[in-house]
């Protein structure tokens, strides 16, 4: 996917015009404005749906620093050599052409009384409704010895793009018979099966390129998402390569040294060649700056994803604390549609339909060997509550696993088309 | 070998017990007459070969689309990969309306609406696959619950605006441009095909955990609304 310069110049001009003349439409009529912070699974979907469905009746501004969004979903398949980095990149060109004012900048503050969002590049954007979908940040001090300045030596690769490329380069440069270590995160975190799909894809890569290499996983949890499925897959496909050290064996007692490239688990120090540190997570920082977080996450009302702290702010995706849904791209996309419908209703009086949510997360264990887990959810007064769910079974036929993988390809094409047009 | 013995035994038992079985499982003689509707495409019995459609010996308990030397549609193969097994109940639903179970099936046959004729036909086909021990309670020959769709359900006029909202949840997987890669396209379908397919997932006649779950929580009106919306996407 190539960046289209012409469209981006168009985007820039549109953004400047919007900032110069907030709230007043060219023909003199005031138009309500929605500002969306973060152009990922939640934000891009919400911006696009509100612009598309309101047919010009709402002014939509999307604030996102990057010109290309690199999905975290399928980034493990890139590590495994099944996808290229270009497969993961998506531009905002179509969203802009469809009428969303895309402003490539960071939101650095929210003034809830004045109802404005401050930009790093200067100036501020007024809003009637503000939607925050900034993804995740890391909890400081979560892994002893690691902070953000260590992310080049020990990448997290838990935000898309350059971090993922860095981890891939380190994986490819591992000496024969070397050691790849992962420090897995505590709950709750984005994409519950993500670290374990990553272990599978790293093993897939190593099996072909570095078959005597080893993988160590230090995990603060006693069990994890799709555990039986992954463990079956690891035993069948990567026998003897993966050493998963759970909470019971001291997997939560970890110290890293990014200079010496060592990992200590339960006091035992190991020299490693690659160390993928995935620290504990919290809401993207702008949610905290807006004052809508309580602890690490931003509590929301299930019916419309509005913040419990401010009725004119909505929080989507990973940053939100909504109840039973896992933090996933699928969930963020699902929440965005419920939110878009509610925001449009609030601003234009259009019909608001009852909230319905769903999620499915696929993981790839080896070539053509996909598994999935999913559920549907409804809004209750208290939270987003699970209705029904399913999970792949151990011992499924190769045909079914292949069909499941092909479904995930279909889903990737579907959700990215839904987000970016 | 063991299998063949069982078949002939079943034949014997069925014919010996003729009248009694007829009342419970359907009338084999009439079933043989009804099978004329299938005969142009399917063979059954000793030495049956695949014709336009696959041969039907041992069809009870067989996975959909599983004969190596038969020609199947992509939809039928997918249904089999998902775990569709031809049980009494599933066969009954398929013969009633093939598209309800397998939307893009190659079998161009409108279905048999008369429930008694279907029961008779299945009683006849069972002769060529029954294991007597299964008669009549256990899978694959257990008589299923009634799955007929009330014609009133097919008559509901869906609200396309509600369908568009509900459909936003579907297009995370099913693209609006109708592509078939990995996940089948669902745009531009005749309303009835769409409605019967969704109800077949809802009733768990069609396999597939995602779709059973998605359809499971939709009301009859919501299914009609979705059908109305997706019909008009090109
Ligand atoms: C390895 C891995 C595998 C995954 N696999 C899957 C999968 O298979 N399926 C699935 O459904 N999910 C998967 N996920 C999870 C998925 O990526 C996230 O849950 C999803 O992206 C969350 O959407 P979001 O909108 O909350 O945040 P994001 O998609 O991360 O978007 C946040 C955006 O906000 C921007 N932003 C942040 N702060 C600011 C600010 N101050 N101002 C302006 N912009 C800002 C960022 O640049 C970013 O573009 C995976 C994640 C990982 C790490």
XYZ file of C-alpha atoms and ligand atoms in Angstrom:
708
model
C 0.000 0.000 0.000
C 1.668 3.237 -1.192
C 1.206 6.628 0.346
C -0.670 8.899 -2.037
C 0.889 12.343 -1.888
C -1.829 14.116 -3.769
C -4.538 12.984 -1.423
C -2.448 13.878 1.564
C -1.922 17.419 0.349
C -5.684 17.568 0.039
C -5.994 16.359 3.586
C -3.660 19.052 4.847
C -5.589 21.820 3.168
C -8.888 20.536 4.433
C -7.496 20.419 7.925
C -6.178 23.966 7.788
C -9.507 25.265 6.538
C -11.322 23.471 9.335
C -9.083 24.883 11.980
C -9.419 28.382 10.604
C -13.200 28.351 10.624
C -14.412 26.075 13.372
C -18.111 25.483 13.885
C -19.253 27.649 11.009
C -20.086 25.965 7.755
C -19.269 27.713 4.497
C -22.925 28.590 3.896
C -23.180 30.225 7.290
C -24.976 27.438 9.130
C -23.351 26.112 12.239
C -22.641 22.397 11.964
C -22.022 20.169 14.940
C -18.479 18.881 15.125
C -17.079 15.562 16.278
C -13.361 15.336 16.996
C -11.832 11.858 17.000
C -8.399 11.314 18.560
C -6.555 8.277 17.218
C -6.977 6.790 13.751
C -6.803 3.113 14.692
C -9.343 0.309 14.879
C -11.748 2.353 17.013
C -11.079 5.913 15.824
C -10.842 5.379 12.063
C -14.046 3.346 12.110
C -15.948 5.901 14.186
C -14.788 8.864 12.066
C -15.648 7.111 8.847
C -19.094 5.935 9.963
C -20.136 9.309 11.376
C -19.009 11.145 8.224
C -20.593 8.597 5.902
C -23.912 8.192 7.717
C -24.485 11.845 8.547
C -24.021 12.724 4.867
C -22.303 16.022 5.597
C -24.508 17.078 8.516
C -21.649 16.592 10.972
C -18.155 18.018 10.663
C -15.704 15.202 11.504
C -12.062 15.870 12.416
C -9.671 12.959 12.938
C -6.441 13.698 14.801
C -3.738 11.105 14.192
C 0.031 11.698 14.037
C 0.916 8.938 11.572
C 0.275 9.133 7.850
C 0.151 5.348 7.581
C -1.506 3.072 10.093
C 0.329 -0.233 10.529
C -2.003 -2.813 12.010
C -0.936 -4.800 15.025
C -3.317 -7.470 13.808
C -1.434 -9.780 11.473
C 1.885 -8.262 12.655
C 2.748 -11.658 14.119
C 2.298 -13.139 10.652
C 4.849 -10.619 9.444
C 7.258 -11.876 12.113
C 6.579 -15.394 10.886
C 7.391 -14.424 7.298
C 3.830 -14.976 6.079
C 3.025 -11.270 5.517
C 5.179 -8.317 4.454
C 5.254 -4.975 6.259
C 3.511 -3.396 3.260
C 0.603 -5.784 3.740
C 0.056 -4.194 7.159
C 0.128 -0.498 6.147
C -3.018 1.538 5.372
C -3.288 5.203 4.408
C -5.936 7.737 5.412
C -6.412 8.852 1.806
C -9.864 7.357 1.292
C -11.172 8.487 4.676
C -10.088 12.031 3.808
C -11.620 11.822 0.345
C -14.884 10.694 1.957
C -15.088 13.953 3.895
C -13.228 13.414 7.171
C -10.750 16.197 7.981
C -7.626 14.250 8.826
C -5.168 16.303 10.890
C -1.760 14.678 11.238
C -0.745 15.833 14.683
C -0.715 14.708 18.318
C -3.499 15.709 20.689
C -1.700 16.942 23.818
C -4.542 18.104 26.030
C -8.287 18.393 26.408
C -10.031 21.408 27.935
C -13.357 19.930 28.976
C -14.913 23.267 29.994
C -14.029 25.041 26.775
C -14.564 21.764 24.867
C -11.341 22.020 22.880
C -8.488 19.646 22.057
C -4.958 21.113 22.064
C -2.547 20.020 19.339
C 1.215 19.523 19.628
C 1.704 21.676 16.531
C -0.097 24.567 18.244
C -3.695 25.679 18.182
C -6.730 23.832 19.323
C -9.829 22.265 17.833
C -13.275 22.836 19.348
C -15.680 19.908 19.602
C -19.284 19.192 20.429
C -18.524 15.520 20.972
C -15.050 14.081 21.484
C -14.163 10.458 20.773
C -10.907 9.118 22.209
C -9.446 5.919 20.799
C -5.727 6.298 21.500
C -4.923 2.623 22.068
C -2.490 1.734 24.838
C 0.535 3.022 26.679
C 2.768 1.097 29.067
C 2.699 1.207 32.853
C 5.995 2.674 34.064
C 8.150 0.368 36.143
C 6.078 -2.689 35.215
C 9.121 -4.773 34.241
C 12.185 -4.257 36.444
C 15.097 -2.939 34.391
C 12.959 -1.819 31.435
C 11.637 1.607 30.498
C 10.729 3.266 27.205
C 14.369 4.187 26.595
C 15.114 0.445 26.427
C 12.673 -0.184 23.617
C 15.392 -0.317 20.964
C 17.448 -2.921 22.797
C 14.388 -4.811 23.999
C 11.420 -3.986 21.762
C 7.804 -4.420 22.851
C 6.482 -4.544 19.288
C 3.074 -4.058 20.835
C 2.325 -0.912 18.854
C 2.332 -1.235 15.083
C 5.034 -0.187 12.607
C 8.677 0.477 13.469
C 8.725 -1.588 16.672
C 7.436 -4.596 14.770
C 10.104 -4.114 12.086
C 12.802 -3.834 14.722
C 11.777 -7.077 16.401
C 11.705 -8.827 13.035
C 15.220 -7.587 12.219
C 16.520 -8.812 15.577
C 14.847 -12.170 15.090
C 16.420 -12.559 11.655
C 19.859 -11.588 13.021
C 19.826 -14.161 15.844
C 22.865 -16.444 15.889
C 22.247 -20.113 15.109
C 21.060 -21.855 18.241
C 20.406 -18.517 19.968
C 17.702 -17.644 22.473
C 14.585 -15.572 21.874
C 12.953 -14.421 25.109
C 9.550 -12.893 25.702
C 8.298 -11.202 28.833
C 4.499 -11.584 28.599
C 2.134 -8.986 30.096
C -0.298 -9.302 33.015
C -4.070 -8.935 32.429
C -5.749 -6.910 31.100
C -3.845 -6.140 27.907
C -4.531 -5.719 24.192
C -5.154 -8.905 22.245
C -5.164 -11.701 24.844
C -3.889 -14.391 22.413
C -1.382 -11.939 20.815
C 1.770 -12.905 22.741
C 1.123 -16.607 22.171
C 0.396 -16.221 18.492
C 3.687 -14.320 18.412
C 5.511 -17.214 20.074
C 4.013 -19.532 17.435
C 5.063 -17.295 14.545
C 8.561 -16.752 15.943
C 8.858 -20.532 16.268
C 7.596 -20.909 12.704
C 10.317 -18.562 11.488
C 13.040 -20.180 13.583
C 12.073 -23.712 12.604
C 12.800 -22.809 8.975
C 15.794 -20.516 9.519
C 17.363 -21.364 12.836
C 16.092 -24.764 13.920
C 18.322 -25.168 16.981
C 17.217 -21.837 18.480
C 15.171 -21.738 21.684
C 12.268 -19.625 22.889
C 11.724 -18.739 26.561
C 8.512 -17.087 27.727
C 8.341 -15.546 31.183
C 4.688 -15.065 32.046
C 3.187 -13.450 35.154
C -0.070 -15.357 34.540
C -0.881 -18.944 35.514
C -2.832 -19.470 32.276
C -3.596 -17.620 29.075
C -6.038 -17.258 26.186
C -6.515 -20.384 24.010
C -3.879 -22.085 26.166
C -4.860 -25.668 25.342
C -4.888 -24.886 21.622
C -1.484 -23.203 21.675
C 0.110 -25.866 23.828
C -1.201 -28.602 21.567
C 0.107 -26.690 18.537
C 3.514 -26.058 20.107
C 3.912 -29.732 20.985
C 2.869 -30.863 17.511
C 4.743 -28.312 15.415
C 7.653 -26.975 17.477
C 8.545 -29.801 19.787
C 11.199 -28.947 22.339
C 11.656 -25.373 21.118
C 9.376 -23.423 23.477
C 9.804 -23.128 27.218
C 6.803 -21.369 28.777
C 7.413 -20.378 32.378
C 4.155 -19.438 34.060
C 3.444 -17.737 37.355
C 3.773 -20.996 39.271
C 7.417 -21.273 38.232
C 8.354 -17.666 38.889
C 7.457 -16.300 35.449
C 6.213 -13.124 37.109
C 9.471 -12.502 38.952
C 11.486 -10.951 36.152
C 14.395 -8.498 35.880
C 15.882 -7.496 32.535
C 19.183 -5.805 31.726
C 19.018 -4.183 28.287
C 22.765 -3.433 28.244
C 23.969 -6.898 29.181
C 21.056 -8.501 27.264
C 20.157 -10.721 30.169
C 16.858 -11.881 31.572
C 16.502 -13.044 35.134
C 13.532 -15.292 35.923
C 12.950 -16.149 39.558
C 16.588 -15.240 40.263
C 18.053 -17.347 37.457
C 19.933 -15.189 34.936
C 20.002 -16.135 31.244
C 21.887 -14.456 28.435
C 19.490 -13.907 25.544
C 19.859 -12.771 21.927
C 16.461 -11.142 21.522
C 14.260 -9.952 24.353
C 10.683 -8.966 23.541
C 9.405 -7.139 26.623
C 5.639 -6.600 26.663
C 4.971 -4.575 29.819
C 1.681 -4.060 31.657
C -0.618 -1.669 29.804
C -2.881 1.276 30.456
C -5.078 3.635 28.439
C -3.372 5.881 25.890
C -1.997 8.913 27.694
C -4.434 11.435 26.211
C -7.290 9.694 28.057
C -5.470 10.330 31.295
C -4.775 13.950 30.310
C -8.479 14.403 29.549
C -9.209 13.237 33.076
C -11.484 10.398 32.040
C -9.426 7.541 33.479
C -9.908 5.828 36.805
C -6.763 3.856 37.545
C -5.278 2.541 34.320
C -8.378 2.634 32.107
C -11.304 4.874 31.163
C -14.676 3.627 32.449
C -17.542 3.967 29.944
C -21.289 3.408 29.742
C -22.061 0.283 27.772
C -25.013 1.645 25.797
C -23.010 4.236 23.831
C -19.371 4.103 25.024
C -19.693 7.549 26.667
C -17.246 8.262 29.452
C -18.564 7.899 32.982
C -16.729 11.150 33.749
C -18.029 13.361 30.914
C -21.146 12.901 28.773
C -19.572 14.641 25.757
C -16.527 12.368 25.647
C -16.573 8.789 24.373
C -13.753 6.296 24.788
C -13.327 3.357 22.422
C -11.165 0.306 22.088
C -8.221 -0.647 24.242
C -8.359 2.499 26.406
C -11.888 1.891 27.565
C -12.951 -0.092 30.574
C -16.253 -1.469 29.375
C -16.759 -4.880 30.916
C -16.409 -8.267 29.278
C -15.012 -7.554 25.806
C -11.344 -8.366 25.215
C -9.149 -5.510 24.005
C -8.975 -6.268 20.299
C -9.231 -4.564 16.939
C -12.469 -6.408 16.318
C -13.904 -5.148 19.626
C -12.766 -1.561 18.974
C -14.373 -1.651 15.523
C -17.595 -3.076 16.963
C -17.723 -0.465 19.747
C -17.043 2.312 17.218
C -20.192 1.493 15.263
C -22.397 1.554 18.355
C -20.783 4.839 19.385
C -21.091 6.392 15.899
C -24.788 5.566 15.829
C -25.316 7.143 19.275
C -23.224 10.269 18.563
C -24.986 10.894 15.291
C -28.330 10.487 17.049
C -27.335 12.925 19.782
C -26.173 15.586 17.304
C -28.690 15.268 14.481
C -31.671 13.466 15.991
C -31.187 10.437 13.703
C -32.590 7.119 14.900
C -30.519 5.392 17.584
C -30.631 1.596 17.523
C -29.854 -0.633 20.518
C -26.203 -1.527 21.140
C -24.957 -4.916 19.884
C -21.331 -5.945 20.132
C -19.259 -8.884 18.983
C -15.689 -10.075 18.764
C -13.729 -12.858 17.092
C -9.964 -13.280 17.434
C -8.135 -15.647 15.126
C -4.600 -16.861 15.806
C -2.233 -18.650 13.501
C -0.260 -21.534 14.990
C 1.542 -22.678 11.846
C 0.990 -22.411 8.095
C -2.733 -22.995 7.364
C -3.375 -23.855 10.993
C -5.740 -21.217 12.371
C -7.830 -21.221 15.550
C -10.426 -18.765 16.801
C -12.353 -17.600 19.815
C -15.329 -15.275 19.809
C -18.374 -13.970 21.610
C -21.360 -11.665 21.372
C -22.162 -8.997 23.946
C -24.957 -6.689 25.008
C -25.149 -3.448 26.949
C -26.404 -3.647 30.510
C -26.641 -0.748 32.982
C -23.469 -1.881 34.584
C -21.207 -2.994 31.731
C -20.826 -4.656 28.340
C -21.885 -8.141 29.182
C -21.154 -11.415 27.406
C -24.122 -13.219 25.812
C -22.720 -16.242 24.000
C -19.335 -17.512 22.851
C -17.301 -20.269 21.233
C -13.713 -21.441 20.883
C -11.959 -23.794 18.448
C -11.408 -27.306 19.767
C -8.169 -29.244 20.135
C -7.727 -32.034 17.612
C -9.627 -30.331 14.775
C -9.114 -31.553 11.194
C -6.486 -29.935 8.969
C -9.275 -28.866 6.582
C -11.101 -26.990 9.306
C -7.895 -25.325 10.514
C -7.124 -24.226 6.967
C -10.668 -22.887 6.498
C -10.270 -21.003 9.780
C -7.029 -19.426 8.591
C -8.667 -18.436 5.301
C -11.481 -16.845 7.277
C -8.964 -14.732 9.156
C -7.594 -13.501 5.827
C -11.146 -12.635 4.809
C -11.661 -10.841 8.108
C -8.431 -8.836 7.761
C -9.486 -7.629 4.331
C -12.973 -6.901 5.693
C -12.018 -4.934 8.786
C -9.330 -2.870 7.071
C -11.784 -2.011 4.273
C -14.315 -1.095 6.964
C -11.779 1.192 8.709
C -10.054 2.799 5.759
C -12.474 2.386 2.826
C -16.814 -55.684 4.778
C -18.460 -55.313 8.123
C -20.164 -52.269 6.737
C -21.740 -54.193 3.853
C -23.051 -56.851 6.167
C -24.690 -54.206 8.239
C -26.345 -52.690 5.222
C -27.878 -55.923 4.054
C -28.985 -56.680 7.561
C -30.653 -53.325 7.705
C -32.433 -54.031 4.468
C -33.710 -57.275 5.842
C -34.870 -55.758 9.078
C -36.572 -52.879 7.352
C -38.496 -55.033 4.983
C -39.425 -57.623 7.555
C -40.745 -54.988 9.907
C -42.365 -53.156 6.992
C -45.676 -51.929 8.343
C -44.532 -51.015 11.822
C -41.598 -49.014 10.495
C -43.764 -47.271 7.986
C -45.817 -45.561 10.621
C -42.818 -44.450 12.637
C -40.200 -43.594 10.070
C -42.099 -43.125 6.865
C -43.388 -45.345 4.121
C -40.533 -46.977 2.267
C -42.649 -47.813 -0.774
C -43.815 -44.275 -1.211
C -40.232 -43.151 -0.539
C -39.103 -45.169 -3.506
C -41.633 -43.312 -5.637
C -40.531 -39.929 -4.268
C -36.908 -40.848 -5.041
C -37.805 -40.565 -8.720
C -37.336 -36.833 -8.231
C -33.712 -37.450 -7.328
C -32.967 -40.233 -9.759
C -31.953 -38.133 -12.711
C -28.968 -36.956 -10.693
C -28.386 -39.508 -7.909
C -27.972 -43.259 -7.786
C -28.401 -45.418 -4.688
C -28.138 -49.162 -4.104
C -25.661 -51.818 -5.092
C -23.016 -50.563 -7.499
C -24.361 -46.991 -7.422
C -22.029 -44.543 -9.211
C -21.780 -40.780 -9.032
C -23.881 -39.091 -11.686
C -24.574 -35.357 -11.817
C -24.784 -35.659 -8.065
C -22.881 -37.976 -5.706
C -24.141 -41.505 -5.047
C -26.153 -41.755 -1.852
C -25.145 -45.098 -0.305
C -24.228 -44.628 3.326
C -25.403 -41.025 3.261
C -26.569 -41.096 6.900
C -23.604 -40.130 9.018
C -21.487 -39.114 6.019
C -19.790 -35.707 6.080
C -21.116 -33.280 3.467
C -19.016 -33.099 0.324
C -16.751 -35.942 1.378
C -16.703 -38.426 -1.546
C -13.304 -38.251 -3.208
C -14.511 -38.887 -6.716
C -17.630 -36.701 -6.728
C -17.806 -33.112 -7.946
C -18.892 -30.626 -5.293
C -19.486 -26.893 -5.141
C -17.208 -24.730 -3.031
C -20.128 -24.148 -0.658
C -20.700 -27.873 -0.107
C -17.005 -28.514 0.502
C -16.904 -25.644 2.971
C -19.968 -26.969 4.782
C -18.240 -30.337 5.111
C -15.012 -28.740 6.380
C -17.093 -26.883 8.959
C -18.491 -30.198 10.169
C -21.843 -30.639 8.394
C -22.868 -34.283 8.806
C -25.874 -35.771 7.021
C -28.135 -36.828 9.856
C -31.856 -37.451 9.536
C -32.616 -33.911 10.645
C -30.042 -32.252 8.408
C -31.068 -34.306 5.371
C -34.676 -33.424 5.995
C -33.831 -29.719 6.100
C -31.635 -30.018 2.977
C -34.277 -31.834 0.946
C -36.912 -29.369 2.049
C -34.843 -26.452 0.762
C -31.284 -27.194 -0.376
C -30.291 -23.509 -0.311
C -31.214 -23.104 3.344
C -28.365 -25.410 4.267
C -25.915 -24.786 1.444
C -26.599 -21.413 -0.135
C -24.559 -21.784 -3.315
C -25.065 -25.485 -3.843
C -24.715 -26.980 -7.337
C -27.792 -29.108 -6.695
C -30.462 -27.332 -8.704
C -33.515 -28.719 -7.043
C -36.296 -26.662 -5.495
C -36.928 -28.946 -2.590
C -39.850 -31.048 -1.377
C -42.272 -29.081 0.788
C -44.422 -32.035 1.894
C -43.068 -33.303 5.217
C -44.592 -36.792 4.787
C -42.996 -37.228 1.376
C -39.646 -36.250 2.875
C -40.071 -38.699 5.739
C -40.933 -41.462 3.260
C -37.974 -40.607 1.046
C -35.590 -40.687 4.002
C -37.052 -44.004 5.185
C -36.194 -45.329 1.729
C -32.663 -43.884 1.673
C -31.951 -45.300 5.122
C -32.144 -48.784 3.714
C -28.826 -48.060 2.086
C -27.095 -46.749 5.152
C -28.783 -47.739 8.365
C -27.023 -49.432 11.105
C -29.932 -51.161 12.842
C -28.579 -50.240 16.238
C -29.259 -46.604 15.395
C -32.926 -47.019 14.608
C -34.569 -44.766 15.354
C -33.293 -42.762 18.322
C -29.586 -42.115 17.993
C -27.615 -40.027 15.519
C -27.296 -40.186 12.642
C -30.834 -41.385 12.238
C -32.624 -39.715 15.133
C -35.705 -37.801 14.122
C -34.946 -34.128 14.645
C -37.073 -31.391 16.025
C -39.349 -29.553 13.674
C -37.381 -26.947 11.763
C -39.984 -25.748 9.288
C -39.946 -21.991 8.871
C -43.323 -20.410 9.428
C -44.320 -18.760 6.121
C -45.102 -15.648 8.168
C -41.364 -15.345 8.858
C -40.616 -15.292 5.154
C -43.318 -12.692 4.640
C -41.856 -10.119 7.076
C -40.900 -6.892 5.302
C -37.503 -5.886 6.658
C -36.528 -2.296 7.500
C -33.383 -1.581 5.441
C -32.293 1.304 7.696
C -32.227 -0.979 10.711
C -30.588 -3.566 8.451
C -27.804 -1.136 7.638
C -27.072 -0.577 11.320
C -27.212 -4.285 12.137
C -25.260 -5.049 8.983
C -22.371 -2.827 10.098
C -21.525 -5.707 12.404
C -21.442 -8.204 9.556
C -19.215 -6.231 7.223
C -16.259 -6.541 9.542
C -16.115 -10.007 7.977
C -18.366 -9.954 4.891
C -17.183 -7.169 2.628
C -19.731 -4.838 1.036
C -18.180 -5.463 -2.389
C -19.287 -9.083 -2.170
C -15.863 -10.776 -2.494
C -15.686 -14.479 -1.657
C -12.099 -14.709 -0.397
C -11.975 -16.689 2.831
C -15.443 -15.513 3.865
C -18.366 -15.827 1.444
C -20.068 -12.784 -0.056
C -23.629 -12.091 1.092
C -24.648 -9.133 -1.059
C -27.354 -9.110 -3.697
C -29.039 -12.317 -2.523
C -32.751 -12.949 -3.029
C -34.413 -12.168 0.303
C -35.699 -15.676 0.824
C -32.310 -17.339 0.333
C -30.821 -14.964 2.862
C -33.570 -15.469 5.432
C -33.575 -19.270 5.223
C -29.781 -19.366 5.519
C -29.791 -17.175 8.624
C -32.535 -19.222 10.243
C -30.639 -22.429 9.463
C -27.656 -21.008 11.393
C -29.942 -19.838 14.175
C -31.449 -23.316 14.469
C -27.920 -24.735 14.376
C -28.763 -26.828 11.315
C -25.843 -25.209 9.529
C -22.505 -25.697 11.205
C -20.155 -22.807 11.934
C -19.706 -21.387 15.420
C -19.355 -17.724 14.403
C -22.477 -17.702 12.299
C -24.526 -19.760 14.744
C -23.611 -17.223 17.385
C -24.276 -14.169 15.204
C -27.627 -15.485 13.959
C -28.542 -16.885 17.359
C -29.274 -13.515 18.863
C -31.152 -12.019 15.927
C -34.934 -11.798 15.989
C -37.074 -12.667 12.953
C -37.507 -8.930 12.253
C -33.761 -8.328 12.492
C -33.036 -11.122 10.032
C -35.604 -9.652 7.660
C -34.029 -6.204 8.061
C -30.576 -7.581 7.230
C -31.926 -9.411 4.185
C -33.541 -6.195 2.985
C -30.314 -4.240 3.398
C -27.862 -6.710 1.846
C -30.187 -7.465 -1.084
C -29.580 -4.013 -2.514
C -25.810 -3.937 -2.179
C -24.414 -4.824 -5.586
C 0.762 -8.475 18.207
C -0.667 -8.070 18.177
C -1.596 -8.848 17.499
C -2.929 -8.480 17.455
N -3.807 -9.257 16.772
C -5.111 -8.934 16.742
C -6.036 -9.719 16.020
O -5.690 -10.729 15.383
N -7.336 -9.354 16.030
C -7.779 -8.253 16.699
O -8.974 -7.975 16.658
N -6.917 -7.484 17.402
C -5.599 -7.777 17.435
N -4.717 -6.990 18.131
C -5.241 -5.883 18.981
C -5.518 -4.603 18.213
O -4.389 -4.180 17.493
C -5.934 -3.500 19.171
O -6.816 -3.999 20.132
C -6.627 -2.369 18.415
O -5.729 -1.782 17.512
C -7.193 -1.345 19.375
O -7.774 -0.274 18.675
P -7.706 1.197 19.297
O -8.489 2.060 18.389
O -8.059 1.140 20.733
O -6.152 1.554 19.255
P -5.121 1.567 18.031
O -5.591 0.768 16.903
O -3.785 1.289 18.604
O -5.155 3.064 17.555
C -4.699 4.110 18.366
C -4.268 5.268 17.485
O -4.240 6.446 18.252
C -3.146 7.222 17.914
N -2.864 8.071 19.059
C -2.456 7.701 20.303
N -2.330 8.791 21.082
C -2.677 9.861 20.342
C -2.735 11.263 20.611
N -2.395 11.749 21.791
N -3.118 12.073 19.612
C -3.460 11.577 18.391
N -3.413 10.267 18.094
C -3.022 9.419 19.061
C -2.066 6.213 17.580
O -1.101 6.756 16.697
C -2.869 5.084 16.923
O -2.906 5.202 15.515
C -3.358 -7.325 18.148
C -2.439 -6.531 18.834
C -1.105 -6.897 18.852
C -0.130 -6.042 19.573
